[in-house]
Amino acid sequence: MSDFHFDRRQVRRNFGRAAGTYEKHDALQREVQSTLVERLDIYEQEPQVVLDVGAGTGRGSAALKKRYPKAQVIAMDLALPMLREAKHHTGWLKPFGRVAADAYALPVPDRSVDLLFSNLCFQWCEDLTRLFAECARVLKPGGLLTFSTFGPDTLKELRAAWAEADQQAHVARFLDMHDVGDAMLAQGLKDPVLFAERYTLTYPTPRALLDELKGLGANNADADRPRGLTGKTHYRRMIDAYEAMRTDGVIPSTWEVVTAHAWGPPAGQSRREGGGEIASFPIENLRGSRRKTPF
C-alpha cells in the first residue's frame, strides 16, 4: 500500500537514544494521550488484559493502570531503553508489566487482549496489512483497539523546506487516514471510526524543531534516507526556506493527528494472511460441526 519503508533497526535505535530526553519534548504526545484515554468511555466493560503498544516511557501505561486497577496492563515497546525509563512511572501500588516487542509480532496468544491501546506509535508501521492483522489476532471478540497516529500533513513545512534544498527523503512520510481505515476493515476489525485533527506547534527557529524531533526519537528512519552527512550548503538552503515561512515571529510546524478505534472480530471471522485467509474458532464449534446425525 505504501511506496516507502521504514528501517526497523533505525527506528529502534532512534527511540533508544531518545529515551532519556523524550519527556522533555512530549507535550503533543501527552495531549493526544489524554484524548485517547478520555475516549475510553466507549468501552463499558472491565478489561482483564490491556496492552499499551509503543508505550515509550510509560506515561500512557500508568494512566491505563490508574483507570483499570484490576487489569493486567502491559507496556510494550520496540526500544528497550524506553522500557527502562518506564520503570519510573510504575509503582508497587499500581504496577504494570514491561515487555520489549514489535507491533508487528505481539508476544501474546490469539484472542487474549481486551483493550489494545497505542499512542503515536503506528505511524512507524507502514505495512498496515501486517499491523492490523496482528491487532485482529490478539483482540478478544468485541475487544477494543484504540490508537493515534500521524497523517501525511505532519511536518509538511519541514518537508517543503527540504524540497527546496534537494529531492532526497529527509522527513518521515506517513499514511493517509483513508488507507488506515481501509486496512482496518480488510483485516476484519469491526466498525472502525477515525478522526483527523491538525495541531500547529511553533518554535523560535527551525533548529529548535529539529532538536525536538531528535529528543523525541522521531528522526527520519526512511529506508531511502540519505546515509551520509548533509552538506552545509543544502542544510543552509533548507533553513533559509523554512525561515521564509516564519509567521508572527515564530516558525510553524503542522502535526496531523489521526485517532481511531475499532472492535475485535467475532470468533471464526477470517483474516487475510500470507496471500490467503485464516479463520479461527473454538474447538467446541469444530467438534459440533463434525458430529454425525444418526439415521
mmCIF file of C-alpha atoms in Angstrom:
data_model
loop_
_atom_site.group_PDB
_atom_site.id
_atom_site.type_symbol
_atom_site.label_atom_id
_atom_site.label_comp_id
_atom_site.label_asym_id
_atom_site.label_seq_id
_atom_site.Cartn_x
_atom_site.Cartn_y
_atom_site.Cartn_z
ATOM 1 C CA MET A 1 0.000 0.000 0.000
ATOM 2 C CA SER A 2 2.803 2.436 0.872
ATOM 3 C CA ASP A 3 5.565 3.449 -1.516
ATOM 4 C CA PHE A 4 8.103 3.740 1.302
ATOM 5 C CA HIS A 5 9.521 1.558 4.031
ATOM 6 C CA PHE A 6 10.960 2.256 7.459
ATOM 7 C CA ASP A 7 14.222 0.754 8.621
ATOM 8 C CA ARG A 8 13.042 -1.055 11.781
ATOM 9 C CA ARG A 9 16.529 -1.201 13.265
ATOM 10 C CA GLN A 10 16.910 2.542 12.775
ATOM 11 C CA VAL A 11 13.519 3.176 14.401
ATOM 12 C CA ARG A 12 14.665 1.123 17.408
ATOM 13 C CA ARG A 13 17.990 2.967 17.593
ATOM 14 C CA ASN A 14 16.393 6.413 17.295
ATOM 15 C CA PHE A 15 13.951 5.809 20.138
ATOM 16 C CA GLY A 16 16.515 4.012 22.254
ATOM 17 C CA ARG A 17 18.852 7.001 22.053
ATOM 18 C CA ALA A 18 15.997 9.391 22.891
ATOM 19 C CA ALA A 19 14.780 7.515 25.975
ATOM 20 C CA GLY A 20 16.438 9.925 28.406
ATOM 21 C CA THR A 21 15.237 13.107 26.669
ATOM 22 C CA TYR A 22 11.797 12.050 25.432
ATOM 23 C CA GLU A 23 9.744 13.534 28.270
ATOM 24 C CA LYS A 24 11.356 16.954 27.797
ATOM 25 C CA HIS A 25 9.722 17.163 24.363
ATOM 26 C CA ASP A 26 6.489 15.131 24.554
ATOM 27 C CA ALA A 27 3.861 17.855 25.125
ATOM 28 C CA LEU A 28 1.908 16.894 21.995
ATOM 29 C CA GLN A 29 2.182 13.193 22.803
ATOM 30 C CA ARG A 30 0.727 13.808 26.267
ATOM 31 C CA GLU A 31 -2.131 15.893 24.845
ATOM 32 C CA VAL A 32 -3.070 13.178 22.349
ATOM 33 C CA GLN A 33 -2.723 10.500 25.046
ATOM 34 C CA SER A 34 -5.203 12.373 27.247
ATOM 35 C CA THR A 35 -7.687 12.473 24.358
ATOM 36 C CA LEU A 36 -7.343 8.721 23.786
ATOM 37 C CA VAL A 37 -7.819 7.926 27.464
ATOM 38 C CA GLU A 38 -10.910 10.154 27.683
ATOM 39 C CA ARG A 39 -12.456 8.351 24.714
ATOM 40 C CA LEU A 40 -12.188 5.022 26.536
ATOM 41 C CA ASP A 41 -15.637 5.810 27.915
ATOM 42 C CA ILE A 42 -16.988 3.933 24.875
ATOM 43 C CA TYR A 43 -15.573 0.724 26.410
ATOM 44 C CA GLU A 44 -18.081 -0.171 29.111
ATOM 45 C CA GLN A 45 -16.540 -3.436 30.299
ATOM 46 C CA GLU A 46 -13.866 -4.107 32.912
ATOM 47 C CA PRO A 47 -10.842 -5.353 30.944
ATOM 48 C CA GLN A 48 -8.640 -8.167 32.189
ATOM 49 C CA VAL A 49 -5.689 -7.664 29.809
ATOM 50 C CA VAL A 50 -4.629 -4.260 28.470
ATOM 51 C CA LEU A 51 -1.721 -3.744 26.037
ATOM 52 C CA ASP A 52 -0.052 -0.368 25.550
ATOM 53 C CA VAL A 53 1.798 -0.835 22.257
ATOM 54 C CA GLY A 54 4.613 1.621 21.639
ATOM 55 C CA ALA A 55 4.445 2.602 25.286
ATOM 56 C CA GLY A 56 7.594 4.715 25.255
ATOM 57 C CA THR A 57 8.384 5.985 28.738
ATOM 58 C CA GLY A 58 5.178 4.558 30.168
ATOM 59 C CA ARG A 59 3.005 7.608 30.856
ATOM 60 C CA GLY A 60 0.103 6.014 28.986
ATOM 61 C CA SER A 61 0.591 2.662 30.722
ATOM 62 C CA ALA A 62 0.406 4.387 34.104
ATOM 63 C CA ALA A 63 -2.804 6.183 33.068
ATOM 64 C CA LEU A 64 -4.324 2.885 31.918
ATOM 65 C CA LYS A 65 -3.380 1.159 35.173
ATOM 66 C CA LYS A 66 -4.945 4.012 37.137
ATOM 67 C CA ARG A 67 -8.154 3.713 35.109
ATOM 68 C CA TYR A 68 -8.255 -0.100 35.249
ATOM 69 C CA PRO A 69 -6.521 -1.034 38.537
ATOM 70 C CA LYS A 70 -7.662 -4.686 38.408
ATOM 71 C CA ALA A 71 -6.412 -5.270 34.869
ATOM 72 C CA GLN A 72 -3.076 -6.696 33.815
ATOM 73 C CA VAL A 73 -1.540 -3.734 31.985
ATOM 74 C CA ILE A 74 1.495 -4.465 29.818
ATOM 75 C CA ALA A 75 3.714 -1.759 28.319
ATOM 76 C CA MET A 76 5.294 -2.917 25.059
ATOM 77 C CA ASP A 77 7.919 -1.044 23.090
ATOM 78 C CA LEU A 78 10.463 -1.765 20.382
ATOM 79 C CA ALA A 79 13.197 0.131 22.254
ATOM 80 C CA LEU A 80 14.420 -1.448 25.487
ATOM 81 C CA PRO A 81 15.825 1.862 26.883
ATOM 82 C CA MET A 82 12.299 3.330 26.705
ATOM 83 C CA LEU A 83 11.006 0.483 28.867
ATOM 84 C CA ARG A 84 13.773 1.107 31.377
ATOM 85 C CA GLU A 85 12.580 4.717 31.614
ATOM 86 C CA ALA A 86 9.002 3.447 32.020
ATOM 87 C CA LYS A 87 10.016 1.951 35.348
ATOM 88 C CA HIS A 88 9.788 5.483 36.776
ATOM 89 C CA HIS A 89 6.031 5.541 36.096
ATOM 90 C CA THR A 90 5.194 2.189 37.642
ATOM 91 C CA GLY A 91 4.863 1.629 41.356
ATOM 92 C CA TRP A 92 4.193 -1.107 43.878
ATOM 93 C CA LEU A 93 0.570 0.021 44.316
ATOM 94 C CA LYS A 94 -0.287 0.149 40.604
ATOM 95 C CA PRO A 95 2.437 -1.770 38.751
ATOM 96 C CA PHE A 96 2.357 -2.583 35.058
ATOM 97 C CA GLY A 97 4.405 -5.088 33.098
ATOM 98 C CA ARG A 98 7.100 -4.094 30.608
ATOM 99 C CA VAL A 99 7.914 -6.204 27.535
ATOM 100 C CA ALA A 100 10.197 -5.438 24.593
ATOM 101 C CA ALA A 101 8.156 -6.255 21.486
ATOM 102 C CA ASP A 102 7.445 -5.199 17.911
ATOM 103 C CA ALA A 103 3.909 -4.105 16.977
ATOM 104 C CA TYR A 104 4.181 -6.470 14.013
ATOM 105 C CA ALA A 105 4.679 -9.501 16.293
ATOM 106 C CA LEU A 106 2.996 -9.099 19.677
ATOM 107 C CA PRO A 107 4.084 -11.901 22.066
ATOM 108 C CA VAL A 108 0.595 -12.747 23.324
ATOM 109 C CA PRO A 109 -1.857 -15.543 22.419
ATOM 110 C CA ASP A 110 -4.706 -15.235 19.936
ATOM 111 C CA ARG A 111 -7.867 -13.555 21.280
ATOM 112 C CA SER A 112 -6.302 -12.764 24.671
ATOM 113 C CA VAL A 113 -6.460 -8.945 24.834
ATOM 114 C CA ASP A 114 -9.470 -6.917 25.970
ATOM 115 C CA LEU A 115 -8.045 -3.481 25.175
ATOM 116 C CA LEU A 116 -5.195 -2.629 22.792
ATOM 117 C CA PHE A 117 -4.072 0.985 23.228
ATOM 118 C CA SER A 118 -1.399 2.729 21.166
ATOM 119 C CA ASN A 119 -0.471 6.408 21.260
ATOM 120 C CA LEU A 120 1.530 7.802 18.336
ATOM 121 C CA CYS A 121 3.346 4.592 17.502
ATOM 122 C CA PHE A 122 1.573 3.115 14.473
ATOM 123 C CA GLN A 123 2.958 5.806 12.139
ATOM 124 C CA TRP A 124 6.244 3.857 12.240
ATOM 125 C CA CYS A 125 4.487 0.761 10.829
ATOM 126 C CA GLU A 126 3.975 1.336 7.113
ATOM 127 C CA ASP A 127 2.801 -2.255 6.478
ATOM 128 C CA LEU A 128 -0.800 -1.709 7.579
ATOM 129 C CA THR A 129 -1.932 -5.166 6.478
ATOM 130 C CA ARG A 130 0.593 -6.798 8.778
ATOM 131 C CA LEU A 131 -0.074 -4.367 11.622
ATOM 132 C CA PHE A 132 -3.861 -4.694 11.715
ATOM 133 C CA ALA A 133 -3.771 -8.439 11.097
ATOM 134 C CA GLU A 134 -1.767 -8.666 14.322
ATOM 135 C CA CYS A 135 -4.198 -6.408 16.172
ATOM 136 C CA ALA A 136 -7.123 -8.537 14.982
ATOM 137 C CA ARG A 137 -5.298 -11.712 16.008
ATOM 138 C CA VAL A 138 -4.704 -10.725 19.629
ATOM 139 C CA LEU A 139 -8.004 -8.961 20.365
ATOM 140 C CA LYS A 140 -10.798 -10.870 22.012
ATOM 141 C CA PRO A 141 -14.068 -10.816 20.054
ATOM 142 C CA GLY A 142 -15.536 -7.428 20.889
ATOM 143 C CA GLY A 143 -12.273 -6.194 22.413
ATOM 144 C CA LEU A 144 -11.340 -2.581 21.747
ATOM 145 C CA LEU A 145 -8.487 -1.259 19.608
ATOM 146 C CA THR A 146 -7.862 2.447 20.116
ATOM 147 C CA PHE A 147 -4.866 4.316 18.749
ATOM 148 C CA SER A 148 -3.438 7.531 17.381
ATOM 149 C CA THR A 149 -1.029 8.000 14.500
ATOM 150 C CA PHE A 150 0.354 10.801 12.351
ATOM 151 C CA GLY A 151 -1.160 11.671 8.970
ATOM 152 C CA PRO A 152 0.674 12.791 5.816
ATOM 153 C CA ASP A 153 0.424 16.556 6.523
ATOM 154 C CA THR A 154 2.631 16.132 9.591
ATOM 155 C CA LEU A 155 5.813 18.228 9.267
ATOM 156 C CA LYS A 156 4.693 19.496 5.872
ATOM 157 C CA GLU A 157 6.605 22.764 6.347
ATOM 158 C CA LEU A 158 9.860 20.961 7.109
ATOM 159 C CA ARG A 159 9.279 18.636 4.156
ATOM 160 C CA ALA A 160 8.694 21.619 1.848
ATOM 161 C CA ALA A 161 11.797 23.379 3.148
ATOM 162 C CA TRP A 162 13.954 20.320 2.451
ATOM 163 C CA ALA A 163 12.425 20.079 -1.047
ATOM 164 C CA GLU A 164 13.949 23.495 -1.733
ATOM 165 C CA ALA A 165 17.372 22.053 -0.905
ATOM 166 C CA ASP A 166 17.311 18.662 -2.664
ATOM 167 C CA GLN A 167 14.994 15.826 -3.681
ATOM 168 C CA GLN A 168 16.047 13.307 -1.039
ATOM 169 C CA ALA A 169 13.893 11.880 1.775
ATOM 170 C CA HIS A 170 14.869 13.894 4.851
ATOM 171 C CA VAL A 171 11.482 13.770 6.616
ATOM 172 C CA ALA A 172 9.455 10.685 7.548
ATOM 173 C CA ARG A 173 6.367 10.010 5.437
ATOM 174 C CA PHE A 174 3.052 8.902 6.929
ATOM 175 C CA LEU A 175 -0.051 7.214 5.537
ATOM 176 C CA ASP A 176 -3.428 8.772 4.777
ATOM 177 C CA MET A 177 -6.386 8.270 7.121
ATOM 178 C CA HIS A 178 -8.395 6.550 4.364
ATOM 179 C CA ASP A 179 -5.646 3.971 3.837
ATOM 180 C CA VAL A 180 -5.629 3.312 7.586
ATOM 181 C CA GLY A 181 -9.402 2.815 7.670
ATOM 182 C CA ASP A 182 -9.403 0.538 4.620
ATOM 183 C CA ALA A 183 -6.664 -1.623 6.135
ATOM 184 C CA MET A 184 -8.579 -1.972 9.408
ATOM 185 C CA LEU A 185 -11.663 -3.184 7.566
ATOM 186 C CA ALA A 186 -9.663 -5.543 5.358
ATOM 187 C CA GLN A 187 -8.291 -7.319 8.444
ATOM 188 C CA GLY A 188 -11.729 -7.854 9.942
ATOM 189 C CA LEU A 189 -11.715 -5.134 12.598
ATOM 190 C CA LYS A 190 -15.305 -4.087 13.225
ATOM 191 C CA ASP A 191 -16.921 -0.670 12.912
ATOM 192 C CA PRO A 192 -13.791 1.496 12.633
ATOM 193 C CA VAL A 193 -14.206 5.183 13.448
ATOM 194 C CA LEU A 194 -11.466 7.674 12.595
ATOM 195 C CA PHE A 195 -10.908 11.359 13.357
ATOM 196 C CA ALA A 196 -8.289 13.734 11.985
ATOM 197 C CA GLU A 197 -7.124 16.877 13.788
ATOM 198 C CA ARG A 198 -4.355 19.319 12.999
ATOM 199 C CA TYR A 199 -2.117 20.913 15.577
ATOM 200 C CA THR A 200 0.206 23.799 14.786
ATOM 201 C CA LEU A 201 3.196 23.955 17.096
ATOM 202 C CA THR A 202 5.546 26.916 16.996
ATOM 203 C CA TYR A 203 9.286 27.214 17.532
ATOM 204 C CA PRO A 204 11.715 30.115 17.772
ATOM 205 C CA THR A 205 13.919 28.674 14.997
ATOM 206 C CA PRO A 206 13.938 25.724 12.576
ATOM 207 C CA ARG A 207 16.823 24.303 14.587
ATOM 208 C CA ALA A 208 14.598 24.155 17.685
ATOM 209 C CA LEU A 209 12.162 21.919 15.800
ATOM 210 C CA LEU A 210 14.985 19.650 14.623
ATOM 211 C CA ASP A 211 16.276 19.389 18.207
ATOM 212 C CA GLU A 212 12.796 18.419 19.391
ATOM 213 C CA LEU A 213 12.477 15.694 16.753
ATOM 214 C CA LYS A 214 15.828 14.289 17.834
ATOM 215 C CA GLY A 215 14.826 14.485 21.502
ATOM 216 C CA LEU A 216 11.658 12.516 20.746
ATOM 217 C CA GLY A 217 13.461 9.910 18.653
ATOM 218 C CA ALA A 218 11.369 10.985 15.660
ATOM 219 C CA ASN A 219 14.363 11.263 13.349
ATOM 220 C CA ASN A 220 13.977 10.123 9.774
ATOM 221 C CA ALA A 221 14.085 6.316 9.564
ATOM 222 C CA ASP A 222 13.002 6.018 5.932
ATOM 223 C CA ALA A 223 14.871 3.157 4.274
ATOM 224 C CA ASP A 224 15.663 5.555 1.390
ATOM 225 C CA ARG A 225 17.011 8.317 3.628
ATOM 226 C CA PRO A 226 20.422 9.854 2.821
ATOM 227 C CA ARG A 227 23.105 7.869 4.671
ATOM 228 C CA GLY A 228 25.911 10.430 4.579
ATOM 229 C CA LEU A 229 26.215 13.798 6.261
ATOM 230 C CA THR A 230 24.070 16.542 4.789
ATOM 231 C CA GLY A 231 26.229 19.215 3.190
ATOM 232 C CA LYS A 232 26.308 22.648 4.748
ATOM 233 C CA THR A 233 25.002 24.255 1.560
ATOM 234 C CA HIS A 234 21.920 22.010 1.443
ATOM 235 C CA TYR A 235 21.304 22.473 5.148
ATOM 236 C CA ARG A 236 21.585 26.254 4.859
ATOM 237 C CA ARG A 237 19.212 26.237 1.878
ATOM 238 C CA MET A 238 16.653 24.285 3.919
ATOM 239 C CA ILE A 239 16.967 26.672 6.872
ATOM 240 C CA ASP A 240 16.506 29.696 4.620
ATOM 241 C CA ALA A 241 13.428 28.140 3.004
ATOM 242 C CA TYR A 242 11.913 27.413 6.413
ATOM 243 C CA GLU A 243 12.713 30.900 7.676
ATOM 244 C CA ALA A 244 10.651 32.262 4.772
ATOM 245 C CA MET A 245 7.626 30.590 6.393
ATOM 246 C CA ARG A 246 8.077 32.483 9.683
ATOM 247 C CA THR A 247 4.730 33.896 10.814
ATOM 248 C CA ASP A 248 4.162 36.361 13.675
ATOM 249 C CA GLY A 249 7.774 35.918 14.679
ATOM 250 C CA VAL A 250 7.693 32.113 15.043
ATOM 251 C CA ILE A 251 8.322 29.012 12.944
ATOM 252 C CA PRO A 252 5.126 26.948 12.412
ATOM 253 C CA SER A 253 5.018 23.160 12.284
ATOM 254 C CA THR A 254 1.887 21.200 11.366
ATOM 255 C CA TRP A 255 1.118 17.864 13.024
ATOM 256 C CA GLU A 256 -1.822 15.913 11.580
ATOM 257 C CA VAL A 257 -3.063 13.504 14.238
ATOM 258 C CA VAL A 258 -5.403 10.651 13.334
ATOM 259 C CA THR A 259 -7.215 8.936 16.209
ATOM 260 C CA ALA A 260 -9.220 5.777 15.671
ATOM 261 C CA HIS A 261 -10.969 2.883 17.321
ATOM 262 C CA ALA A 262 -12.428 -0.434 16.194
ATOM 263 C CA TRP A 263 -13.567 -3.702 17.733
ATOM 264 C CA GLY A 264 -12.111 -7.194 17.668
ATOM 265 C CA PRO A 265 -13.668 -9.509 15.067
ATOM 266 C CA PRO A 266 -16.014 -12.285 16.149
ATOM 267 C CA ALA A 267 -14.622 -15.788 16.511
ATOM 268 C CA GLY A 268 -14.486 -17.589 13.193
ATOM 269 C CA GLN A 269 -14.240 -14.463 11.044
ATOM 270 C CA SER A 270 -11.457 -14.912 8.510
ATOM 271 C CA ARG A 271 -8.482 -12.611 8.225
ATOM 272 C CA ARG A 272 -6.019 -12.184 5.391
ATOM 273 C CA GLU A 273 -2.547 -13.583 5.959
ATOM 274 C CA GLY A 274 0.221 -14.678 3.626
ATOM 275 C CA GLY A 275 -1.865 -14.300 0.494
ATOM 276 C CA GLY A 276 -4.727 -16.402 1.878
ATOM 277 C CA GLU A 277 -7.387 -16.257 4.554
ATOM 278 C CA ILE A 278 -7.303 -17.757 8.039
ATOM 279 C CA ALA A 279 -10.365 -18.371 10.188
ATOM 280 C CA SER A 280 -10.202 -19.329 13.865
ATOM 281 C CA PHE A 281 -12.934 -20.505 16.215
ATOM 282 C CA PRO A 282 -13.284 -22.542 19.408
ATOM 283 C CA ILE A 283 -12.583 -26.265 19.113
ATOM 284 C CA GLU A 284 -16.073 -26.953 20.505
ATOM 285 C CA ASN A 285 -17.554 -25.415 17.372
ATOM 286 C CA LEU A 286 -15.428 -27.645 15.180
ATOM 287 C CA ARG A 287 -16.488 -30.757 17.080
ATOM 288 C CA GLY A 288 -20.103 -29.726 16.826
ATOM 289 C CA SER A 289 -19.862 -29.197 13.087
ATOM 290 C CA ARG A 290 -18.462 -32.687 12.553
ATOM 291 C CA ARG A 291 -20.977 -34.505 14.758
ATOM 292 C CA LYS A 292 -22.869 -37.105 12.712
ATOM 293 C CA THR A 293 -26.624 -37.170 12.742
ATOM 294 C CA PRO A 294 -27.912 -40.704 13.421
ATOM 295 C CA PHE A 295 -30.264 -42.320 10.923
#
